[in-house]
């Protein structure tokens, strides 16, 4: 079992189950401290190579994933792995796509769909989930 994130670290979201997931923007430098064991990158283009296991979901800025079924599968994997591993979810800025993905992880963790965006805005970043269609994606996520 890999040690988890420090819950006091900025950008680390604690889900109701206690799982910890770090959200961040890839346009900013890698934060100090431990690196992820697994990362889910949400970008319109392939991300740069990293020294840890990573999965890429094609997700253009301000929009929705190009393949919603693949995104759902990737989110379920990230949620499952967060039980025992340091999982990072990131996009370019760390708010829209990352916030949307974190809200979906909250849904998987038992937060009702209609409360998930508010949960992530309260516990991760007030700017999380930037567009109406991202909010709708969370509302319909299963």
PDB file of C-alpha atoms in Angstrom, residues 2 7-8 28 30 39 41-42 50 53 56 58 75 78 82 86 95 101 107 116 135:
ATOM      1  CA  UNK A   2       1.320   3.420  -0.984  1.00  0.00           C
ATOM      2  CA  UNK A   7      -4.967  16.022   3.468  1.00  0.00           C
ATOM      3  CA  UNK A   8      -3.731  19.484   4.505  1.00  0.00           C
ATOM      4  CA  UNK A  28       1.677  25.251 -12.966  1.00  0.00           C
ATOM      5  CA  UNK A  30       4.633  20.160 -10.042  1.00  0.00           C
ATOM      6  CA  UNK A  39      -2.639  10.227 -12.675  1.00  0.00           C
ATOM      7  CA  UNK A  41      -4.935  13.753 -17.344  1.00  0.00           C
ATOM      8  CA  UNK A  42      -7.852  15.523 -18.999  1.00  0.00           C
ATOM      9  CA  UNK A  50       5.700  11.495 -16.604  1.00  0.00           C
ATOM     10  CA  UNK A  53       1.547   5.607 -14.381  1.00  0.00           C
ATOM     11  CA  UNK A  56      -5.103  10.358 -20.778  1.00  0.00           C
ATOM     12  CA  UNK A  58      -9.200  13.507 -24.565  1.00  0.00           C
ATOM     13  CA  UNK A  75     -12.959   8.044 -13.532  1.00  0.00           C
ATOM     14  CA  UNK A  78      -9.141   6.672 -10.516  1.00  0.00           C
ATOM     15  CA  UNK A  82      -7.534   6.320  -4.671  1.00  0.00           C
ATOM     16  CA  UNK A  86      -1.841   8.601  -4.467  1.00  0.00           C
ATOM     17  CA  UNK A  95     -10.597  24.020 -12.344  1.00  0.00           C
ATOM     18  CA  UNK A 101     -13.848  14.942 -12.770  1.00  0.00           C
ATOM     19  CA  UNK A 107     -20.690  10.953  -6.995  1.00  0.00           C
ATOM     20  CA  UNK A 116     -21.433  17.031  -6.045  1.00  0.00           C
ATOM     21  CA  UNK A 135     -22.421  20.852 -14.380  1.00  0.00           C
TER      22      UNK A 135
END
